[in-house]
Amino acid sequence: PEASASGHANILRRFRLRMGPACIAFYSGGWKQFKVVTTILDASIDGREIGILSERRWDGELDIWSI
């Protein structure tokens, strides 16, 4: 069946989510701050660490697609 916006909204209501700032480093040496929504609820993991995790995940996805 085709996914709908209301179906996605119902699924998301079942999860506990956290939104906050995250930072990501560019290969050129700059930084950018953005908002990220995550299921990582542990407050000891700050935006910098979430940015690093996002960056690693992105790199991993790019590596998989290069196979």
PDB file of N, CA, C and O in Angstrom:
ATOM      1  N   PRO A   1       0.827  -1.206   0.000  1.00  0.00           N
ATOM      2  CA  PRO A   1       0.000   0.000   0.000  1.00  0.00           C
ATOM      3  C   PRO A   1       0.865   1.262   0.000  1.00  0.00           C
ATOM      4  O   PRO A   1       1.970   1.272   0.530  1.00  0.00           O
ATOM      5  N   GLU A   2       0.323   2.287  -0.580  1.00  0.00           N
ATOM      6  CA  GLU A   2       1.039   3.554  -0.665  1.00  0.00           C
ATOM      7  C   GLU A   2       1.020   4.260   0.692  1.00  0.00           C
ATOM      8  O   GLU A   2       0.012   4.266   1.395  1.00  0.00           O
ATOM      9  N   ALA A   3       2.147   4.841   1.079  1.00  0.00           N
ATOM     10  CA  ALA A   3       2.257   5.551   2.358  1.00  0.00           C
ATOM     11  C   ALA A   3       1.547   6.894   2.270  1.00  0.00           C
ATOM     12  O   ALA A   3       1.520   7.526   1.225  1.00  0.00           O
ATOM     13  N   SER A   4       0.967   7.319   3.376  1.00  0.00           N
ATOM     14  CA  SER A   4       0.292   8.618   3.419  1.00  0.00           C
ATOM     15  C   SER A   4       0.879   9.456   4.542  1.00  0.00           C
ATOM     16  O   SER A   4       1.481   8.937   5.481  1.00  0.00           O
ATOM     17  N   ALA A   5       0.678  10.767   4.454  1.00  0.00           N
ATOM     18  CA  ALA A   5       1.174  11.674   5.497  1.00  0.00           C
ATOM     19  C   ALA A   5       0.532  11.351   6.838  1.00  0.00           C
ATOM     20  O   ALA A   5       1.190  11.362   7.875  1.00  0.00           O
ATOM     21  N   SER A   6      -0.764  11.051   6.839  1.00  0.00           N
ATOM     22  CA  SER A   6      -1.427  10.740   8.110  1.00  0.00           C
ATOM     23  C   SER A   6      -0.914   9.428   8.687  1.00  0.00           C
ATOM     24  O   SER A   6      -0.786   9.277   9.902  1.00  0.00           O
ATOM     25  N   GLY A   7      -0.586   8.477   7.818  1.00  0.00           N
ATOM     26  CA  GLY A   7      -0.022   7.214   8.290  1.00  0.00           C
ATOM     27  C   GLY A   7       1.335   7.418   8.937  1.00  0.00           C
ATOM     28  O   GLY A   7       1.632   6.839   9.981  1.00  0.00           O
ATOM     29  N   HIS A   8       2.166   8.266   8.324  1.00  0.00           N
ATOM     30  CA  HIS A   8       3.469   8.571   8.906  1.00  0.00           C
ATOM     31  C   HIS A   8       3.306   9.291  10.237  1.00  0.00           C
ATOM     32  O   HIS A   8       4.026   9.013  11.196  1.00  0.00           O
ATOM     33  N   ALA A   9       2.367  10.214  10.327  1.00  0.00           N
ATOM     34  CA  ALA A   9       2.136  10.955  11.572  1.00  0.00           C
ATOM     35  C   ALA A   9       1.725  10.005  12.687  1.00  0.00           C
ATOM     36  O   ALA A   9       2.178  10.142  13.828  1.00  0.00           O
ATOM     37  N   ASN A  10       0.896   9.016  12.368  1.00  0.00           N
ATOM     38  CA  ASN A  10       0.480   8.042  13.383  1.00  0.00           C
ATOM     39  C   ASN A  10       1.653   7.210  13.872  1.00  0.00           C
ATOM     40  O   ASN A  10       1.767   6.916  15.061  1.00  0.00           O
ATOM     41  N   ILE A  11       2.537   6.837  12.980  1.00  0.00           N
ATOM     42  CA  ILE A  11       3.714   6.058  13.371  1.00  0.00           C
ATOM     43  C   ILE A  11       4.617   6.901  14.260  1.00  0.00           C
ATOM     44  O   ILE A  11       5.111   6.443  15.290  1.00  0.00           O
ATOM     45  N   LEU A  12       4.854   8.158  13.873  1.00  0.00           N
ATOM     46  CA  LEU A  12       5.750   9.020  14.641  1.00  0.00           C
ATOM     47  C   LEU A  12       5.234   9.291  16.043  1.00  0.00           C
ATOM     48  O   LEU A  12       6.013   9.485  16.967  1.00  0.00           O
ATOM     49  N   ARG A  13       3.940   9.299  16.243  1.00  0.00           N
ATOM     50  CA  ARG A  13       3.382   9.526  17.584  1.00  0.00           C
ATOM     51  C   ARG A  13       3.746   8.407  18.552  1.00  0.00           C
ATOM     52  O   ARG A  13       3.694   8.583  19.758  1.00  0.00           O
ATOM     53  N   ARG A  14       4.111   7.255  18.031  1.00  0.00           N
ATOM     54  CA  ARG A  14       4.460   6.109  18.877  1.00  0.00           C
ATOM     55  C   ARG A  14       5.876   6.197  19.428  1.00  0.00           C
ATOM     56  O   ARG A  14       6.222   5.476  20.348  1.00  0.00           O
ATOM     57  N   PHE A  15       6.700   7.045  18.846  1.00  0.00           N
ATOM     58  CA  PHE A  15       8.098   7.159  19.243  1.00  0.00           C
ATOM     59  C   PHE A  15       8.325   8.380  20.125  1.00  0.00           C
ATOM     60  O   PHE A  15       7.682   9.406  19.951  1.00  0.00           O
ATOM     61  N   ARG A  16       9.250   8.254  21.045  1.00  0.00           N
ATOM     62  CA  ARG A  16       9.704   9.416  21.812  1.00  0.00           C
ATOM     63  C   ARG A  16      10.840  10.036  21.025  1.00  0.00           C
ATOM     64  O   ARG A  16      11.795   9.362  20.673  1.00  0.00           O
ATOM     65  N   LEU A  17      10.699  11.308  20.719  1.00  0.00           N
ATOM     66  CA  LEU A  17      11.684  12.001  19.899  1.00  0.00           C
ATOM     67  C   LEU A  17      12.238  13.198  20.643  1.00  0.00           C
ATOM     68  O   LEU A  17      11.603  13.748  21.532  1.00  0.00           O
ATOM     69  N   ARG A  18      13.405  13.597  20.241  1.00  0.00           N
ATOM     70  CA  ARG A  18      14.076  14.768  20.802  1.00  0.00           C
ATOM     71  C   ARG A  18      14.536  15.641  19.636  1.00  0.00           C
ATOM     72  O   ARG A  18      15.062  15.131  18.648  1.00  0.00           O
ATOM     73  N   MET A  19      14.309  16.935  19.743  1.00  0.00           N
ATOM     74  CA  MET A  19      14.785  17.846  18.715  1.00  0.00           C
ATOM     75  C   MET A  19      15.733  18.837  19.353  1.00  0.00           C
ATOM     76  O   MET A  19      15.484  19.319  20.460  1.00  0.00           O
ATOM     77  N   GLY A  20      16.806  19.108  18.658  1.00  0.00           N
ATOM     78  CA  GLY A  20      17.755  20.065  19.195  1.00  0.00           C
ATOM     79  C   GLY A  20      18.810  20.415  18.174  1.00  0.00           C
ATOM     80  O   GLY A  20      18.816  19.895  17.061  1.00  0.00           O
ATOM     81  N   PRO A  21      19.701  21.301  18.549  1.00  0.00           N
ATOM     82  CA  PRO A  21      20.747  21.711  17.611  1.00  0.00           C
ATOM     83  C   PRO A  21      21.817  20.636  17.465  1.00  0.00           C
ATOM     84  O   PRO A  21      22.084  19.877  18.384  1.00  0.00           O
ATOM     85  N   ALA A  22      22.375  20.565  16.278  1.00  0.00           N
ATOM     86  CA  ALA A  22      23.500  19.680  16.013  1.00  0.00           C
ATOM     87  C   ALA A  22      24.477  20.449  15.145  1.00  0.00           C
ATOM     88  O   ALA A  22      24.101  21.378  14.441  1.00  0.00           O
ATOM     89  N   CYS A  23      25.724  20.076  15.208  1.00  0.00           N
ATOM     90  CA  CYS A  23      26.760  20.730  14.402  1.00  0.00           C
ATOM     91  C   CYS A  23      27.386  19.692  13.490  1.00  0.00           C
ATOM     92  O   CYS A  23      27.561  18.540  13.864  1.00  0.00           O
ATOM     93  N   ILE A  24      27.732  20.131  12.296  1.00  0.00           N
ATOM     94  CA  ILE A  24      28.411  19.238  11.368  1.00  0.00           C
ATOM     95  C   ILE A  24      29.591  19.984  10.763  1.00  0.00           C
ATOM     96  O   ILE A  24      29.516  21.179  10.489  1.00  0.00           O
ATOM     97  N   ALA A  25      30.691  19.268  10.594  1.00  0.00           N
ATOM     98  CA  ALA A  25      31.908  19.855  10.029  1.00  0.00           C
ATOM     99  C   ALA A  25      31.954  19.573   8.534  1.00  0.00           C
ATOM    100  O   ALA A  25      31.593  18.489   8.091  1.00  0.00           O
ATOM    101  N   PHE A  26      32.389  20.558   7.779  1.00  0.00           N
ATOM    102  CA  PHE A  26      32.582  20.385   6.348  1.00  0.00           C
ATOM    103  C   PHE A  26      34.045  20.049   6.080  1.00  0.00           C
ATOM    104  O   PHE A  26      34.930  20.435   6.832  1.00  0.00           O
ATOM    105  N   TYR A  27      34.280  19.333   4.995  1.00  0.00           N
ATOM    106  CA  TYR A  27      35.655  18.975   4.646  1.00  0.00           C
ATOM    107  C   TYR A  27      36.502  20.218   4.386  1.00  0.00           C
ATOM    108  O   TYR A  27      37.709  20.190   4.540  1.00  0.00           O
ATOM    109  N   SER A  28      35.844  21.326   4.015  1.00  0.00           N
ATOM    110  CA  SER A  28      36.573  22.576   3.765  1.00  0.00           C
ATOM    111  C   SER A  28      37.014  23.248   5.060  1.00  0.00           C
ATOM    112  O   SER A  28      37.726  24.236   5.035  1.00  0.00           O
ATOM    113  N   GLY A  29      36.570  22.721   6.182  1.00  0.00           N
ATOM    114  CA  GLY A  29      36.994  23.245   7.477  1.00  0.00           C
ATOM    115  C   GLY A  29      35.942  24.053   8.205  1.00  0.00           C
ATOM    116  O   GLY A  29      36.123  24.404   9.353  1.00  0.00           O
ATOM    117  N   GLY A  30      34.831  24.364   7.563  1.00  0.00           N
ATOM    118  CA  GLY A  30      33.783  25.145   8.216  1.00  0.00           C
ATOM    119  C   GLY A  30      32.824  24.275   9.022  1.00  0.00           C
ATOM    120  O   GLY A  30      32.874  23.049   8.969  1.00  0.00           O
ATOM    121  N   TRP A  31      31.972  24.930   9.790  1.00  0.00           N
ATOM    122  CA  TRP A  31      30.959  24.253  10.601  1.00  0.00           C
ATOM    123  C   TRP A  31      29.595  24.840  10.276  1.00  0.00           C
ATOM    124  O   TRP A  31      29.486  25.999   9.903  1.00  0.00           O
ATOM    125  N   LYS A  32      28.558  24.039  10.427  1.00  0.00           N
ATOM    126  CA  LYS A  32      27.197  24.529  10.268  1.00  0.00           C
ATOM    127  C   LYS A  32      26.342  23.934  11.379  1.00  0.00           C
ATOM    128  O   LYS A  32      26.457  22.762  11.706  1.00  0.00           O
ATOM    129  N   GLN A  33      25.484  24.764  11.943  1.00  0.00           N
ATOM    130  CA  GLN A  33      24.558  24.284  12.971  1.00  0.00           C
ATOM    131  C   GLN A  33      23.176  24.151  12.335  1.00  0.00           C
ATOM    132  O   GLN A  33      22.769  24.989  11.539  1.00  0.00           O
ATOM    133  N   PHE A  34      22.477  23.092  12.678  1.00  0.00           N
ATOM    134  CA  PHE A  34      21.130  22.860  12.167  1.00  0.00           C
ATOM    135  C   PHE A  34      20.329  22.131  13.226  1.00  0.00           C
ATOM    136  O   PHE A  34      20.871  21.665  14.224  1.00  0.00           O
ATOM    137  N   LYS A  35      19.023  22.020  13.034  1.00  0.00           N
ATOM    138  CA  LYS A  35      18.174  21.285  13.972  1.00  0.00           C
ATOM    139  C   LYS A  35      18.013  19.863  13.466  1.00  0.00           C
ATOM    140  O   LYS A  35      17.877  19.624  12.271  1.00  0.00           O
ATOM    141  N   VAL A  36      18.030  18.948  14.397  1.00  0.00           N
ATOM    142  CA  VAL A  36      17.892  17.538  14.050  1.00  0.00           C
ATOM    143  C   VAL A  36      16.862  16.911  14.987  1.00  0.00           C
ATOM    144  O   VAL A  36      16.746  17.288  16.145  1.00  0.00           O
ATOM    145  N   VAL A  37      16.095  15.965  14.452  1.00  0.00           N
ATOM    146  CA  VAL A  37      15.149  15.188  15.249  1.00  0.00           C
ATOM    147  C   VAL A  37      15.726  13.789  15.359  1.00  0.00           C
ATOM    148  O   VAL A  37      16.114  13.192  14.358  1.00  0.00           O
ATOM    149  N   THR A  38      15.799  13.288  16.572  1.00  0.00           N
ATOM    150  CA  THR A  38      16.426  11.987  16.798  1.00  0.00           C
ATOM    151  C   THR A  38      15.667  11.192  17.848  1.00  0.00           C
ATOM    152  O   THR A  38      14.907  11.756  18.639  1.00  0.00           O
ATOM    153  N   THR A  39      15.899   9.902  17.858  1.00  0.00           N
ATOM    154  CA  THR A  39      15.360   9.046  18.914  1.00  0.00           C
ATOM    155  C   THR A  39      16.368   8.866  20.041  1.00  0.00           C
ATOM    156  O   THR A  39      16.099   8.143  20.995  1.00  0.00           O
ATOM    157  N   ILE A  40      17.520   9.527  19.941  1.00  0.00           N
ATOM    158  CA  ILE A  40      18.512   9.493  21.021  1.00  0.00           C
ATOM    159  C   ILE A  40      18.004  10.411  22.128  1.00  0.00           C
ATOM    160  O   ILE A  40      17.996  11.626  21.981  1.00  0.00           O
ATOM    161  N   LEU A  41      17.571   9.844  23.216  1.00  0.00           N
ATOM    162  CA  LEU A  41      16.948  10.619  24.289  1.00  0.00           C
ATOM    163  C   LEU A  41      17.899  10.960  25.418  1.00  0.00           C
ATOM    164  O   LEU A  41      17.577  11.775  26.276  1.00  0.00           O
ATOM    165  N   ASP A  42      19.071  10.356  25.438  1.00  0.00           N
ATOM    166  CA  ASP A  42      20.040  10.578  26.506  1.00  0.00           C
ATOM    167  C   ASP A  42      20.566  12.011  26.435  1.00  0.00           C
ATOM    168  O   ASP A  42      21.253  12.395  25.487  1.00  0.00           O
ATOM    169  N   ALA A  43      20.229  12.824  27.430  1.00  0.00           N
ATOM    170  CA  ALA A  43      20.613  14.239  27.440  1.00  0.00           C
ATOM    171  C   ALA A  43      22.114  14.452  27.542  1.00  0.00           C
ATOM    172  O   ALA A  43      22.608  15.541  27.243  1.00  0.00           O
ATOM    173  N   SER A  44      22.860  13.423  27.946  1.00  0.00           N
ATOM    174  CA  SER A  44      24.314  13.572  28.032  1.00  0.00           C
ATOM    175  C   SER A  44      24.970  13.581  26.651  1.00  0.00           C
ATOM    176  O   SER A  44      26.131  13.936  26.512  1.00  0.00           O
ATOM    177  N   ILE A  45      24.229  13.184  25.615  1.00  0.00           N
ATOM    178  CA  ILE A  45      24.731  13.235  24.242  1.00  0.00           C
ATOM    179  C   ILE A  45      24.301  14.575  23.668  1.00  0.00           C
ATOM    180  O   ILE A  45      23.126  14.816  23.430  1.00  0.00           O
ATOM    181  N   ASP A  46      25.277  15.457  23.468  1.00  0.00           N
ATOM    182  CA  ASP A  46      24.961  16.819  23.044  1.00  0.00           C
ATOM    183  C   ASP A  46      24.891  16.935  21.519  1.00  0.00           C
ATOM    184  O   ASP A  46      25.104  15.975  20.783  1.00  0.00           O
ATOM    185  N   GLY A  47      24.574  18.144  21.056  1.00  0.00           N
ATOM    186  CA  GLY A  47      24.418  18.391  19.630  1.00  0.00           C
ATOM    187  C   GLY A  47      25.665  18.110  18.824  1.00  0.00           C
ATOM    188  O   GLY A  47      25.592  17.659  17.683  1.00  0.00           O
ATOM    189  N   ARG A  48      26.826  18.365  19.407  1.00  0.00           N
ATOM    190  CA  ARG A  48      28.087  18.094  18.713  1.00  0.00           C
ATOM    191  C   ARG A  48      28.210  16.599  18.428  1.00  0.00           C
ATOM    192  O   ARG A  48      28.564  16.188  17.321  1.00  0.00           O
ATOM    193  N   GLU A  49      27.912  15.784  19.427  1.00  0.00           N
ATOM    194  CA  GLU A  49      28.008  14.333  19.250  1.00  0.00           C
ATOM    195  C   GLU A  49      26.958  13.813  18.265  1.00  0.00           C
ATOM    196  O   GLU A  49      27.240  12.922  17.466  1.00  0.00           O
ATOM    197  N   ILE A  50      25.752  14.376  18.315  1.00  0.00           N
ATOM    198  CA  ILE A  50      24.711  13.965  17.368  1.00  0.00           C
ATOM    199  C   ILE A  50      25.136  14.334  15.951  1.00  0.00           C
ATOM    200  O   ILE A  50      24.937  13.572  15.007  1.00  0.00           O
ATOM    201  N   GLY A  51      25.767  15.498  15.787  1.00  0.00           N
ATOM    202  CA  GLY A  51      26.285  15.890  14.481  1.00  0.00           C
ATOM    203  C   GLY A  51      27.337  14.927  13.977  1.00  0.00           C
ATOM    204  O   GLY A  51      27.348  14.553  12.796  1.00  0.00           O
ATOM    205  N   ILE A  52      28.231  14.498  14.868  1.00  0.00           N
ATOM    206  CA  ILE A  52      29.273  13.534  14.490  1.00  0.00           C
ATOM    207  C   ILE A  52      28.640  12.207  14.064  1.00  0.00           C
ATOM    208  O   ILE A  52      29.033  11.612  13.060  1.00  0.00           O
ATOM    209  N   LEU A  53      27.642  11.751  14.817  1.00  0.00           N
ATOM    210  CA  LEU A  53      26.955  10.505  14.457  1.00  0.00           C
ATOM    211  C   LEU A  53      26.267  10.630  13.100  1.00  0.00           C
ATOM    212  O   LEU A  53      26.322   9.709  12.277  1.00  0.00           O
ATOM    213  N   SER A  54      25.626  11.776  12.855  1.00  0.00           N
ATOM    214  CA  SER A  54      24.955  11.999  11.570  1.00  0.00           C
ATOM    215  C   SER A  54      25.961  11.986  10.429  1.00  0.00           C
ATOM    216  O   SER A  54      25.709  11.415   9.361  1.00  0.00           O
ATOM    217  N   GLU A  55      27.100  12.609  10.661  1.00  0.00           N
ATOM    218  CA  GLU A  55      28.149  12.660   9.646  1.00  0.00           C
ATOM    219  C   GLU A  55      28.669  11.253   9.339  1.00  0.00           C
ATOM    220  O   GLU A  55      28.843  10.874   8.174  1.00  0.00           O
ATOM    221  N   ARG A  56      28.883  10.449  10.361  1.00  0.00           N
ATOM    222  CA  ARG A  56      29.367   9.071  10.161  1.00  0.00           C
ATOM    223  C   ARG A  56      28.334   8.238   9.410  1.00  0.00           C
ATOM    224  O   ARG A  56      28.666   7.433   8.546  1.00  0.00           O
ATOM    225  N   ARG A  57      27.061   8.436   9.766  1.00  0.00           N
ATOM    226  CA  ARG A  57      26.007   7.696   9.073  1.00  0.00           C
ATOM    227  C   ARG A  57      25.978   8.088   7.598  1.00  0.00           C
ATOM    228  O   ARG A  57      25.866   7.237   6.727  1.00  0.00           O
ATOM    229  N   TRP A  58      26.065   9.382   7.315  1.00  0.00           N
ATOM    230  CA  TRP A  58      26.069   9.854   5.937  1.00  0.00           C
ATOM    231  C   TRP A  58      27.246   9.251   5.173  1.00  0.00           C
ATOM    232  O   TRP A  58      27.080   8.764   4.053  1.00  0.00           O
ATOM    233  N   ASP A  59      28.429   9.272   5.765  1.00  0.00           N
ATOM    234  CA  ASP A  59      29.605   8.684   5.119  1.00  0.00           C
ATOM    235  C   ASP A  59      29.393   7.195   4.852  1.00  0.00           C
ATOM    236  O   ASP A  59      29.765   6.685   3.798  1.00  0.00           O
ATOM    237  N   GLY A  60      28.785   6.504   5.815  1.00  0.00           N
ATOM    238  CA  GLY A  60      28.503   5.079   5.644  1.00  0.00           C
ATOM    239  C   GLY A  60      27.534   4.820   4.507  1.00  0.00           C
ATOM    240  O   GLY A  60      27.701   3.884   3.716  1.00  0.00           O
ATOM    241  N   GLU A  61      26.512   5.652   4.390  1.00  0.00           N
ATOM    242  CA  GLU A  61      25.546   5.487   3.304  1.00  0.00           C
ATOM    243  C   GLU A  61      26.210   5.731   1.953  1.00  0.00           C
ATOM    244  O   GLU A  61      25.944   5.028   0.986  1.00  0.00           O
ATOM    245  N   LEU A  62      27.071   6.730   1.895  1.00  0.00           N
ATOM    246  CA  LEU A  62      27.785   6.987   0.637  1.00  0.00           C
ATOM    247  C   LEU A  62      28.683   5.819   0.279  1.00  0.00           C
ATOM    248  O   LEU A  62      28.793   5.441  -0.896  1.00  0.00           O
ATOM    249  N   ASP A  63      29.350   5.225   1.282  1.00  0.00           N
ATOM    250  CA  ASP A  63      30.227   4.071   1.036  1.00  0.00           C
ATOM    251  C   ASP A  63      29.429   2.886   0.502  1.00  0.00           C
ATOM    252  O   ASP A  63      29.880   2.195  -0.400  1.00  0.00           O
ATOM    253  N   ILE A  64      28.247   2.653   1.054  1.00  0.00           N
ATOM    254  CA  ILE A  64      27.423   1.532   0.602  1.00  0.00           C
ATOM    255  C   ILE A  64      27.017   1.727  -0.852  1.00  0.00           C
ATOM    256  O   ILE A  64      27.043   0.800  -1.664  1.00  0.00           O
ATOM    257  N   TRP A  65      26.635   2.954  -1.224  1.00  0.00           N
ATOM    258  CA  TRP A  65      26.199   3.224  -2.592  1.00  0.00           C
ATOM    259  C   TRP A  65      27.341   3.132  -3.605  1.00  0.00           C
ATOM    260  O   TRP A  65      27.123   2.986  -4.781  1.00  0.00           O
ATOM    261  N   SER A  66      28.580   3.206  -3.130  1.00  0.00           N
ATOM    262  CA  SER A  66      29.710   3.143  -4.058  1.00  0.00           C
ATOM    263  C   SER A  66      30.087   1.695  -4.404  1.00  0.00           C
ATOM    264  O   SER A  66      30.935   1.478  -5.254  1.00  0.00           O
ATOM    265  N   ILE A  67      29.463   0.743  -3.747  1.00  0.00           N
ATOM    266  CA  ILE A  67      29.786  -0.681  -4.000  1.00  0.00           C
ATOM    267  C   ILE A  67      29.218  -1.117  -5.341  1.00  0.00           C
ATOM    268  O   ILE A  67      28.168  -0.825  -5.723  1.00  0.00           O
TER     269      ILE A  67
END
